[in-house]
Coordinates of C-alpha atoms in Angstrom, one line a residue:
M1 CA -123.3 24.8 86.8
T2 CA -119.5 24.0 87.1
R3 CA -117.7 20.9 86.2
S4 CA -118.2 18.0 88.5
S5 CA -115.8 18.2 91.5
V6 CA -114.8 14.6 91.2
Q7 CA -112.8 15.5 88.2
G8 CA -110.6 17.9 90.1
E9 CA -110.9 21.1 88.0
D10 CA -113.4 23.5 86.6
T11 CA -114.4 24.1 83.1
D12 CA -113.7 27.6 81.9
E13 CA -116.9 29.2 80.5
G14 CA -115.3 30.4 77.3
A15 CA -113.0 27.4 76.7
A16 CA -113.5 25.7 73.4
D17 CA -111.8 22.4 74.4
A18 CA -112.2 20.3 77.6
P19 CA -109.1 19.3 79.6
E20 CA -107.0 16.5 78.1
R21 CA -108.2 13.8 80.5
A22 CA -111.8 14.6 79.8
Q23 CA -111.0 14.5 76.1
A24 CA -109.8 11.0 76.5
V25 CA -112.9 9.9 78.4
R26 CA -115.1 11.3 75.7
G27 CA -113.6 9.0 73.2
D28 CA -112.7 11.6 70.5
G29 CA -110.9 10.3 67.5
D30 CA -108.4 7.5 68.4
N31 CA -108.7 8.2 72.1
G32 CA -111.8 6.1 72.4
V33 CA -113.1 4.6 75.6
D34 CA -112.4 0.9 75.9
G35 CA -115.4 -1.3 76.1
A36 CA -117.8 1.2 74.6
R37 CA -119.8 0.7 71.4
D38 CA -119.9 3.5 68.7
E39 CA -122.1 3.7 65.7
P40 CA -121.1 4.8 62.2
E41 CA -121.8 8.4 61.1
G42 CA -125.4 8.8 60.0
A43 CA -126.7 5.9 62.2
A44 CA -130.1 6.1 63.9
L45 CA -129.3 8.6 66.6
G46 CA -125.7 9.8 65.8
A47 CA -122.4 8.5 66.9
E48 CA -120.3 8.7 70.1
G49 CA -117.1 7.2 71.3
G50 CA -114.3 5.5 69.5
T51 CA -112.0 2.5 69.7
G52 CA -109.6 1.0 72.2
E53 CA -108.4 -2.2 73.8
G54 CA -110.7 -2.8 76.7
T55 CA -108.3 -3.4 79.7
E56 CA -106.0 -1.3 81.7
G57 CA -103.0 -2.6 79.8
E58 CA -102.9 -5.1 77.0
P59 CA -106.1 -6.9 76.1
D60 CA -106.5 -10.5 77.2
A61 CA -106.8 -11.6 73.6
P62 CA -106.5 -9.7 70.3
R63 CA -109.8 -8.4 68.8
P64 CA -110.7 -6.2 65.9
R65 CA -110.7 -2.5 66.4
R66 CA -114.2 -1.3 65.6
R67 CA -116.4 1.6 66.2
R68 CA -118.7 1.0 69.1
R69 CA -121.2 3.3 70.7
V70 CA -122.3 4.0 74.3
L71 CA -125.9 4.1 75.6
R72 CA -127.0 4.6 79.1
W73 CA -130.4 3.8 80.4
T74 CA -130.0 4.8 84.0
A75 CA -133.2 6.8 84.6
V76 CA -135.6 4.6 82.7
V77 CA -134.5 1.4 84.4
L78 CA -135.1 2.6 87.9
A79 CA -138.3 4.3 86.8
V80 CA -139.5 0.8 85.7
V81 CA -139.0 -0.4 89.2
L82 CA -140.8 2.6 90.5
A83 CA -143.7 2.3 88.1
G84 CA -145.9 0.9 90.8
T85 CA -146.3 4.4 92.1
A86 CA -148.8 5.0 89.3
G87 CA -151.2 2.3 90.3
A88 CA -151.7 -1.4 90.8
G89 CA -154.5 -2.8 88.9
Y90 CA -152.8 -3.3 85.6
L91 CA -150.0 -5.3 87.2
Y92 CA -152.2 -8.4 87.6
Y93 CA -152.7 -9.2 84.0
E94 CA -151.2 -12.7 83.7
H95 CA -149.9 -12.3 80.2
L96 CA -147.4 -9.7 81.4
N97 CA -145.5 -12.4 83.3
D98 CA -144.6 -14.0 80.0
N99 CA -142.9 -10.7 78.9
I100 CA -140.4 -10.8 81.8
K101 CA -137.0 -12.5 81.2
Q102 CA -135.0 -13.9 84.1
D103 CA -131.4 -14.8 84.9
A104 CA -129.4 -16.0 87.9
L105 CA -128.7 -13.5 90.6
N106 CA -125.1 -14.1 91.5
L107 CA -122.6 -16.1 89.3
G108 CA -119.6 -15.5 91.6
D109 CA -118.0 -17.9 94.1
N110 CA -118.2 -15.6 97.1
K111 CA -121.4 -14.6 98.9
V112 CA -122.0 -11.6 101.1
A113 CA -124.0 -12.1 104.2
K114 CA -127.4 -10.4 104.4
P115 CA -127.5 -7.4 106.8
T116 CA -128.6 -7.9 110.3
P117 CA -132.3 -6.9 110.9
N118 CA -132.8 -3.8 113.0
A119 CA -134.6 -3.8 116.3
A120 CA -138.0 -3.9 114.5
G121 CA -136.9 -7.0 112.5
Q122 CA -136.6 -5.0 109.3
T123 CA -133.8 -5.4 106.8
P124 CA -132.7 -3.1 103.9
L125 CA -133.2 -3.9 100.2
N126 CA -130.4 -3.5 97.7
I127 CA -131.3 -3.7 94.0
L128 CA -128.7 -3.4 91.2
V129 CA -130.1 -1.6 88.1
I130 CA -128.3 -2.5 84.9
G131 CA -128.6 -1.0 81.5
S132 CA -127.5 -3.3 78.7
D133 CA -126.3 -2.1 75.3
A134 CA -127.3 -5.5 73.7
R135 CA -128.3 -5.4 70.1
D136 CA -130.3 -8.6 70.1
S137 CA -133.6 -7.5 68.5
E138 CA -134.5 -5.5 65.4
E139 CA -135.8 -2.6 67.5
N140 CA -132.7 -2.5 69.7
Q141 CA -130.6 -2.7 66.5
Q142 CA -132.4 0.3 64.9
L143 CA -132.1 2.4 68.1
G144 CA -128.6 1.3 68.9
G145 CA -126.9 1.6 65.5
A146 CA -123.5 0.1 65.1
R147 CA -125.0 -2.7 63.0
E148 CA -121.7 -4.6 62.8
T149 CA -122.0 -5.4 66.5
F150 CA -125.4 -7.2 66.2
G151 CA -125.4 -10.2 68.5
S152 CA -122.0 -9.4 70.0
T153 CA -121.2 -9.6 73.8
P154 CA -123.3 -7.0 75.6
L155 CA -121.8 -4.4 78.0
A156 CA -123.3 -3.2 81.3
D157 CA -123.1 0.5 80.4
V158 CA -125.3 1.5 83.3
Q159 CA -124.8 0.3 86.8
M160 CA -126.8 1.8 89.7
L161 CA -127.2 0.4 93.2
V162 CA -130.6 1.3 94.7
H163 CA -130.6 1.0 98.5
L164 CA -133.9 1.1 100.4
S165 CA -133.5 1.6 104.1
A166 CA -134.7 -1.0 106.6
D167 CA -137.3 1.3 107.9
R168 CA -138.4 2.4 104.4
S169 CA -137.8 6.0 105.3
N170 CA -135.2 6.8 102.7
M171 CA -133.5 5.6 99.5
S172 CA -129.9 6.0 98.3
V173 CA -128.8 5.5 94.7
V174 CA -125.1 5.0 93.8
S175 CA -124.0 5.1 90.2
M176 CA -120.7 3.5 89.1
P177 CA -119.2 5.0 85.9
R178 CA -118.9 2.4 83.2
D179 CA -115.2 3.3 82.8
T180 CA -114.4 2.3 86.3
L181 CA -111.3 -0.1 86.5
L182 CA -111.7 -3.0 88.8
E183 CA -111.2 -6.8 89.0
I184 CA -114.0 -9.0 87.8
P185 CA -114.3 -12.2 89.8
R186 CA -114.6 -15.7 88.5
C187 CA -118.1 -16.3 87.3
T188 CA -119.9 -19.6 86.3
D189 CA -122.8 -19.6 83.8
P190 CA -125.5 -21.8 85.4
D191 CA -127.1 -22.6 82.0
D192 CA -124.1 -24.4 80.4
G193 CA -121.5 -24.5 83.2
E194 CA -119.0 -22.3 81.4
V195 CA -116.5 -20.8 83.7
Y196 CA -115.3 -17.3 83.1
P197 CA -111.9 -16.8 84.8
A198 CA -111.3 -13.8 87.0
S199 CA -109.9 -10.9 85.0
E200 CA -106.1 -10.6 84.8
G201 CA -105.7 -7.3 86.5
R202 CA -108.2 -4.5 86.3
V203 CA -110.6 -4.0 83.4
M204 CA -113.6 -1.8 82.8
T205 CA -116.6 -2.7 84.9
N206 CA -119.0 -2.7 82.0
Q207 CA -117.3 -5.9 80.7
S208 CA -118.8 -7.9 83.6
L209 CA -122.0 -8.5 81.8
G210 CA -120.2 -10.5 79.2
H211 CA -118.9 -13.0 81.8
G212 CA -122.1 -15.1 81.9
G213 CA -124.8 -12.4 82.4
P214 CA -126.1 -9.9 84.9
G215 CA -125.2 -12.3 87.8
C216 CA -121.5 -11.6 87.2
T217 CA -122.2 -7.8 87.3
V218 CA -123.8 -8.5 90.7
A219 CA -120.8 -10.6 91.8
T220 CA -118.5 -7.8 90.7
W221 CA -120.4 -5.2 92.8
Q222 CA -120.5 -7.4 95.9
E223 CA -116.7 -8.0 95.6
L224 CA -116.0 -4.3 95.4
T225 CA -118.5 -2.9 97.9
G226 CA -119.1 -5.7 100.4
I227 CA -122.8 -4.9 100.0
H228 CA -125.3 -7.8 99.8
I229 CA -127.5 -7.4 96.7
D230 CA -131.0 -8.8 96.9
H231 CA -132.2 -8.3 93.3
F232 CA -131.2 -7.0 89.9
V233 CA -133.2 -5.4 87.2
M234 CA -131.8 -5.0 83.6
V235 CA -133.3 -3.1 80.7
D236 CA -132.5 -2.9 77.0
F237 CA -132.5 0.0 74.5
A238 CA -136.1 -0.2 73.4
G239 CA -137.3 0.3 77.0
V240 CA -136.0 3.9 77.0
V241 CA -138.2 5.1 74.1
S242 CA -141.3 3.2 75.1
M243 CA -141.2 4.1 78.8
A244 CA -140.8 7.8 78.1
D245 CA -143.7 7.8 75.7
A246 CA -145.9 5.8 78.1
V247 CA -145.6 8.4 80.9
G248 CA -146.2 11.3 78.5
G249 CA -142.7 12.8 78.7
V250 CA -140.1 13.7 81.3
P251 CA -139.2 17.4 82.0
V252 CA -135.5 18.2 81.7
C253 CA -133.6 21.5 81.8
V254 CA -130.5 23.0 80.1
D255 CA -129.0 26.4 80.9
A256 CA -128.4 27.3 77.2
N257 CA -129.4 26.1 73.7
I258 CA -127.7 22.8 73.0
H259 CA -127.1 20.7 69.9
S260 CA -125.1 17.5 70.7
R261 CA -123.2 17.2 67.4
D262 CA -119.7 18.3 66.5
A263 CA -118.1 18.8 63.1
G264 CA -117.0 15.2 63.0
G265 CA -120.6 14.0 63.5
H266 CA -120.1 12.9 67.1
G267 CA -122.9 13.4 69.5
S268 CA -126.4 12.1 70.4
G269 CA -128.2 14.6 68.2
L270 CA -130.0 16.2 71.1
K271 CA -131.2 19.7 70.2
L272 CA -133.1 21.8 72.8
E273 CA -133.6 25.4 73.5
K274 CA -132.6 26.9 76.9
G275 CA -135.0 26.1 79.6
T276 CA -137.2 23.2 80.7
H277 CA -138.8 20.8 78.2
P278 CA -140.6 17.5 78.4
V279 CA -138.7 14.9 76.4
K280 CA -140.0 11.5 75.3
G281 CA -139.3 8.8 72.7
E282 CA -136.0 9.1 70.9
Q283 CA -135.4 12.6 72.3
A284 CA -135.5 11.0 75.8
L285 CA -133.0 8.5 74.6
Q286 CA -130.8 11.3 73.2
W287 CA -130.8 13.0 76.6
L288 CA -129.8 9.9 78.5
R289 CA -126.8 9.2 76.1
T290 CA -125.6 12.8 75.7
R291 CA -122.1 13.7 76.8
Y292 CA -121.0 15.9 73.9
G293 CA -122.4 19.2 75.0
F294 CA -122.9 18.6 78.8
E295 CA -120.3 20.3 81.0
D296 CA -116.8 18.9 80.0
G297 CA -118.2 16.1 77.8
S298 CA -117.2 13.3 80.1
D299 CA -119.1 10.2 81.1
L300 CA -119.4 11.7 84.6
A301 CA -121.4 14.7 83.2
R302 CA -123.7 12.3 81.4
A303 CA -124.4 10.4 84.7
K304 CA -125.4 13.7 86.3
A305 CA -127.9 14.3 83.5
Q306 CA -129.3 10.8 84.0
H307 CA -129.8 11.5 87.7
M308 CA -131.8 14.7 86.9
Y309 CA -133.9 12.7 84.4
L310 CA -134.5 9.9 86.9
N311 CA -135.7 12.4 89.6
A312 CA -138.0 14.0 87.2
M313 CA -139.4 10.6 86.1
V314 CA -140.2 9.7 89.7
R315 CA -142.0 12.9 90.2
V316 CA -144.0 12.4 87.0
L317 CA -145.0 8.9 88.1
R318 CA -146.1 10.2 91.5
E319 CA -147.9 13.4 90.4
N320 CA -149.3 13.0 86.9
A321 CA -153.0 12.4 87.2
T322 CA -153.2 11.1 83.6
L323 CA -151.4 7.9 84.7
S324 CA -154.7 6.9 86.4
S325 CA -156.0 6.1 82.9
P326 CA -156.3 2.3 82.6
N327 CA -155.1 2.4 79.0
R328 CA -152.0 4.4 79.8
L329 CA -151.2 2.2 82.7
R330 CA -151.7 -0.9 80.6
R331 CA -149.3 0.4 78.0
L332 CA -146.7 1.3 80.6
A333 CA -146.9 -2.2 82.0
E334 CA -146.6 -3.8 78.6
E335 CA -143.6 -1.7 77.6
A336 CA -141.9 -2.1 81.0
T337 CA -142.2 -5.9 81.3
E338 CA -141.0 -6.5 77.7
A339 CA -137.8 -4.5 78.4
L340 CA -136.9 -6.3 81.6
T341 CA -134.6 -9.1 82.7
V342 CA -134.7 -9.8 86.4
D343 CA -133.5 -12.3 89.0
P344 CA -135.7 -15.4 89.7
D345 CA -137.2 -13.7 92.8
L346 CA -138.7 -10.9 90.7
D347 CA -140.0 -13.1 87.9
S348 CA -143.6 -12.0 88.0
V349 CA -145.6 -8.7 87.8
K350 CA -146.9 -9.5 91.3
K351 CA -143.4 -9.6 92.7
L352 CA -142.4 -6.5 90.8
Y353 CA -145.4 -4.7 92.2
D354 CA -144.6 -5.8 95.7
L355 CA -141.1 -4.4 95.3
S356 CA -142.4 -1.1 93.8
D357 CA -144.9 -0.9 96.7
E358 CA -141.9 -0.9 99.1
L359 CA -140.0 1.7 97.1
R360 CA -143.0 4.0 96.8
K361 CA -143.0 4.4 100.6
V362 CA -140.1 6.8 100.2
K363 CA -140.9 10.4 99.4
P364 CA -138.8 12.2 96.7
E365 CA -137.2 14.5 99.3
R366 CA -135.7 11.4 101.0
I367 CA -134.2 10.0 97.7
T368 CA -130.5 10.8 97.3
M369 CA -128.7 10.2 93.9
T370 CA -124.9 9.9 94.0
T371 CA -122.0 8.9 91.8
M372 CA -119.3 6.7 93.1
P373 CA -116.4 9.0 94.1
N374 CA -113.5 8.4 91.6
R375 CA -110.3 9.7 90.1
Y376 CA -108.8 9.5 86.7
V377 CA -106.4 6.8 85.7
G378 CA -105.5 7.9 82.2
A379 CA -108.7 7.8 80.3
R380 CA -110.4 5.6 82.9
V381 CA -111.4 6.1 86.6
E382 CA -110.9 4.2 89.8
P383 CA -112.7 4.3 93.2
T384 CA -111.2 6.6 95.8
E385 CA -111.2 6.5 99.6
D386 CA -114.4 8.5 99.5
A387 CA -116.0 5.6 97.6
E388 CA -115.3 3.2 100.4
Q389 CA -116.9 5.8 102.8
L390 CA -120.0 5.8 100.6
F391 CA -120.1 2.0 100.4
R392 CA -119.8 1.8 104.2
L393 CA -122.8 4.2 104.7
V394 CA -124.9 1.9 102.5
R395 CA -123.7 -1.2 104.2
E396 CA -124.6 0.2 107.6
D397 CA -127.9 1.6 106.3
I398 CA -127.1 5.2 107.1
A399 CA -129.1 7.7 105.1
L400 CA -127.1 9.7 102.5
D401 CA -129.2 12.8 103.1
G402 CA -128.1 13.1 106.7
K403 CA -131.7 13.1 108.0
D404 CA -131.6 9.8 109.9
A405 CA -133.3 10.1 113.3
K406 CA -130.7 10.3 116.0
K407 CA -129.8 6.8 116.9
K408 CA -130.0 5.5 120.4
P409 CA -126.9 4.0 121.9
D410 CA -126.5 0.4 121.1
A411 CA -128.3 -1.7 123.7
E412 CA -126.5 -4.6 125.4
P413 CA -127.2 -7.6 123.1
E414 CA -129.2 -10.5 124.3
P415 CA -127.0 -13.3 125.8
P416 CA -126.1 -15.9 123.2
A417 CA -128.0 -19.2 123.3
D418 CA -124.6 -21.0 123.8
P419 CA -122.4 -19.4 126.5
A420 CA -118.7 -18.9 125.9
A421 CA -116.3 -21.7 126.6
P422 CA -113.4 -21.0 129.1
D423 CA -110.9 -18.6 127.6
D424 CA -108.2 -21.2 127.3
E425 CA -110.5 -23.4 125.2
I426 CA -111.5 -20.8 122.6
A427 CA -109.6 -21.1 119.4
V428 CA -109.0 -17.8 117.6
Q429 CA -107.4 -17.1 114.3
V430 CA -106.0 -13.6 114.0
R431 CA -105.5 -12.0 110.5
N432 CA -103.8 -8.8 109.5
G433 CA -106.3 -6.7 107.6
T434 CA -104.6 -3.3 108.0
R435 CA -103.9 -2.6 104.4
T436 CA -105.6 0.5 102.9
D437 CA -105.7 2.2 99.5
E438 CA -103.0 4.6 100.7
L439 CA -101.0 2.4 103.2
G440 CA -99.5 -1.0 103.0
T441 CA -100.1 -3.7 105.5
A442 CA -98.8 -2.8 108.9
P443 CA -96.2 -5.5 109.6
G444 CA -96.6 -8.0 112.5
R445 CA -100.1 -7.0 113.6
A446 CA -101.6 -10.5 113.6
N447 CA -98.7 -11.8 115.7
T448 CA -98.9 -8.8 118.1
V449 CA -102.7 -9.2 118.7
S450 CA -102.6 -13.0 118.9
G451 CA -99.8 -12.7 121.5
L452 CA -102.0 -10.2 123.4
L453 CA -104.8 -12.7 123.5
V454 CA -102.5 -15.5 124.7
D455 CA -101.3 -13.2 127.5
R456 CA -104.9 -12.7 128.5
G457 CA -105.6 -16.4 128.7
F458 CA -106.7 -17.3 125.2
T459 CA -103.9 -19.8 124.8
K460 CA -105.3 -21.2 121.5
A461 CA -105.1 -17.9 119.7
V462 CA -102.8 -18.0 116.6
A463 CA -101.8 -15.7 113.8
D464 CA -102.9 -16.7 110.3
P465 CA -100.2 -15.2 107.9
S466 CA -101.7 -16.9 104.9
V467 CA -104.6 -14.5 104.6
L468 CA -104.2 -10.7 104.3
P469 CA -107.7 -9.2 104.0
S470 CA -108.4 -5.4 104.0
E471 CA -110.8 -4.1 106.7
D472 CA -111.4 -0.5 107.6
R473 CA -112.4 -1.5 111.1
T474 CA -111.4 -4.4 113.3
V475 CA -114.0 -7.2 113.1
I476 CA -114.6 -10.6 114.8
R477 CA -116.4 -13.2 112.7
Y478 CA -117.9 -16.5 113.7
P479 CA -119.6 -19.1 111.5
S480 CA -122.4 -20.5 113.6
A481 CA -124.6 -19.8 116.6
D482 CA -122.7 -22.2 118.9
L483 CA -119.6 -20.0 118.5
E484 CA -121.3 -16.6 119.1
G485 CA -120.6 -16.6 122.8
D486 CA -116.9 -17.3 122.1
A487 CA -116.7 -14.5 119.6
R488 CA -118.3 -12.0 122.0
R489 CA -116.0 -13.1 124.8
V490 CA -112.9 -12.4 122.6
A491 CA -114.4 -9.0 121.7
K492 CA -115.0 -8.0 125.3
S493 CA -111.5 -9.0 126.3
L494 CA -110.0 -6.6 123.7
G495 CA -112.6 -3.8 124.1
V496 CA -114.0 -4.3 120.6
P497 CA -117.6 -3.2 120.5
A498 CA -120.4 -5.8 120.2
S499 CA -121.5 -4.3 116.8
S500 CA -118.2 -5.5 115.3
V501 CA -119.0 -9.1 116.1
K502 CA -120.5 -10.6 112.9
R503 CA -121.8 -14.0 111.9
S504 CA -120.2 -15.1 108.6
T505 CA -120.0 -18.3 106.6
D506 CA -116.7 -17.1 105.1
V507 CA -114.9 -18.3 108.3
S508 CA -114.6 -21.7 109.8
G509 CA -114.1 -20.6 113.4
V510 CA -113.8 -17.5 115.6
T511 CA -111.7 -15.1 113.4
L512 CA -110.4 -11.7 114.4
V513 CA -109.4 -9.4 111.6
V514 CA -107.2 -6.5 112.8
G515 CA -108.4 -3.6 110.8
A516 CA -106.9 -0.3 109.6
D517 CA -108.2 1.3 112.8
W518 CA -105.7 -0.7 114.8
R519 CA -102.4 -0.4 113.0
E520 CA -100.4 0.1 116.2
D521 CA -100.4 -0.2 120.0
T522 CA -101.9 -3.0 122.1
A523 CA -105.0 -1.1 123.3
Y524 CA -107.9 -1.0 120.9
R525 CA -109.8 2.3 120.6
A526 CA -112.9 2.2 118.5
P527 CA -112.9 5.2 116.0
E528 CA -115.6 7.8 116.0
S529 CA -117.9 7.3 113.0
D530 CA -118.0 10.0 110.3
D531 CA -121.4 9.4 108.8
R532 CA -121.4 12.3 106.3
T533 CA -121.8 11.6 102.6
P534 CA -118.6 12.6 100.8
E535 CA -118.9 15.8 98.8
S536 CA -117.3 14.1 95.9
A537 CA -120.3 11.8 95.6
E538 CA -122.2 14.8 94.0
A539 CA -125.4 14.1 95.9
L540 CA -128.7 15.2 94.3
N541 CA -131.9 15.3 96.2
G542 CA -134.9 13.6 94.5
A543 CA -137.2 16.6 95.2
D544 CA -134.8 19.0 93.5
D545 CA -136.7 20.3 90.4
S546 CA -134.4 23.3 89.9
A547 CA -131.4 21.4 88.7
C548 CA -130.3 22.4 85.1
M549 CA -127.5 20.9 83.0
H550 CA -124.7 23.2 82.1
V551 CA -124.1 23.4 78.3
N552 CA -120.6 23.5 76.9
P553 CA -120.3 26.8 74.9
A554 CA -118.8 24.8 72.0
F555 CA -122.2 23.0 71.6
T556 CA -124.6 25.9 71.8
W557 CA -126.5 27.6 69.1
S558 CA -128.5 30.8 68.5

């Protein structure tokens, strides 16, 4: 297995050292990864990572340099959600409800509209899975090490968006590397009213959890992706060990003997022989947090290992007949609920079971695991143009495995309840949203298009230069049903497809945003859709049981 293509170069089989950038991401020595926690040498499961400031430039406020460690719980968190595949009876024990902690869903100021139901009235489900490195209990402290960080602000070191399609035929999972640089929006803690200001510039995404809780991580995702998030599920350290034990072990594979420990004591301590082995307990935890020894030693390689673990966990939950044992199921339920924090709409085992019942409708071969396409910025990463392509596919409920049934041409929508007003009575605000990651805003587009509308009889059309959004495609938004007919009339006049007319509470009237697909000319031509999953997303199929992690020769043994 070669180095992940998102990093732009391959790892030489005989190389003793990874490339300089990957070295920085690993956090060796003084090149530590900002926002990560590292434990002292000799701590419970070994040390990883280093020190750093925690922002793209200078920190917002001075803070002590300390060793902090990184833990990722990606596979186990999602497996908790999928645990309903094993059976239902145990979920109805009332005392389990008391185990589940809850927190507000979205602490941000901006809301993203829910997706429009399909022709059958079905809507997709989006669940954000968060792995917290909080050391807020004796068990978490023992597993987590770094005892000097007990009670400190937790980090969201695992972030995975689980998208269940509207027709429940497929599932897409998008992981975001914890080192991703982005802007965290303003968040307000509903418990005490404390306001966390928006970040000054870009910071690491894992810091969002410290801005009032998981609801700020949800708000950060929605700001970045434009995807409406219905629920979140967050798990702590102890859940990793207990869940892996409860299911009897999860099979993982390495292509050579591995010992994740270097001369300086860095590494998870994972030691396995070449081949496939079931891991559970602390060994499962070691697998999930290993980066020293996998591929180039970066956080991206670790995410790939977590995807493999998760796929295997799902298969175990579906296929292992021993999980029909009431005692084992009861234990799994106890361990899972004690490890969870969820949003208020998932605050009971009945609600969790109902969600898992939806998720279990998807067969493993229709589950696609991906990593958000990214590029290095020093020792960090940032989303690429391919990331926006991936987000769009999720927003539009397009399967990442490319196996969607061929869609019928869009039918002519039903006439609006309130017909359009005469053209010269329709007020339209036109905004210039042509900016992209690679190109600046095309000058004068709002004026040009508003003038075009005026020439066509929409005399109340005006350019709004105060707002410069960014839209890949031209869109027309309206706030309420009584303006739907007006919005559709504007779209028809310009040749904008009906699918680009959206209801949104973010606007106060009919608002046309000229997108990057209309940077020039006066005639609008809708672009052809490219609905392929970018290769840089490193897609892994949920039924793939042949995947095997590549071991860096510097971490093998004989």
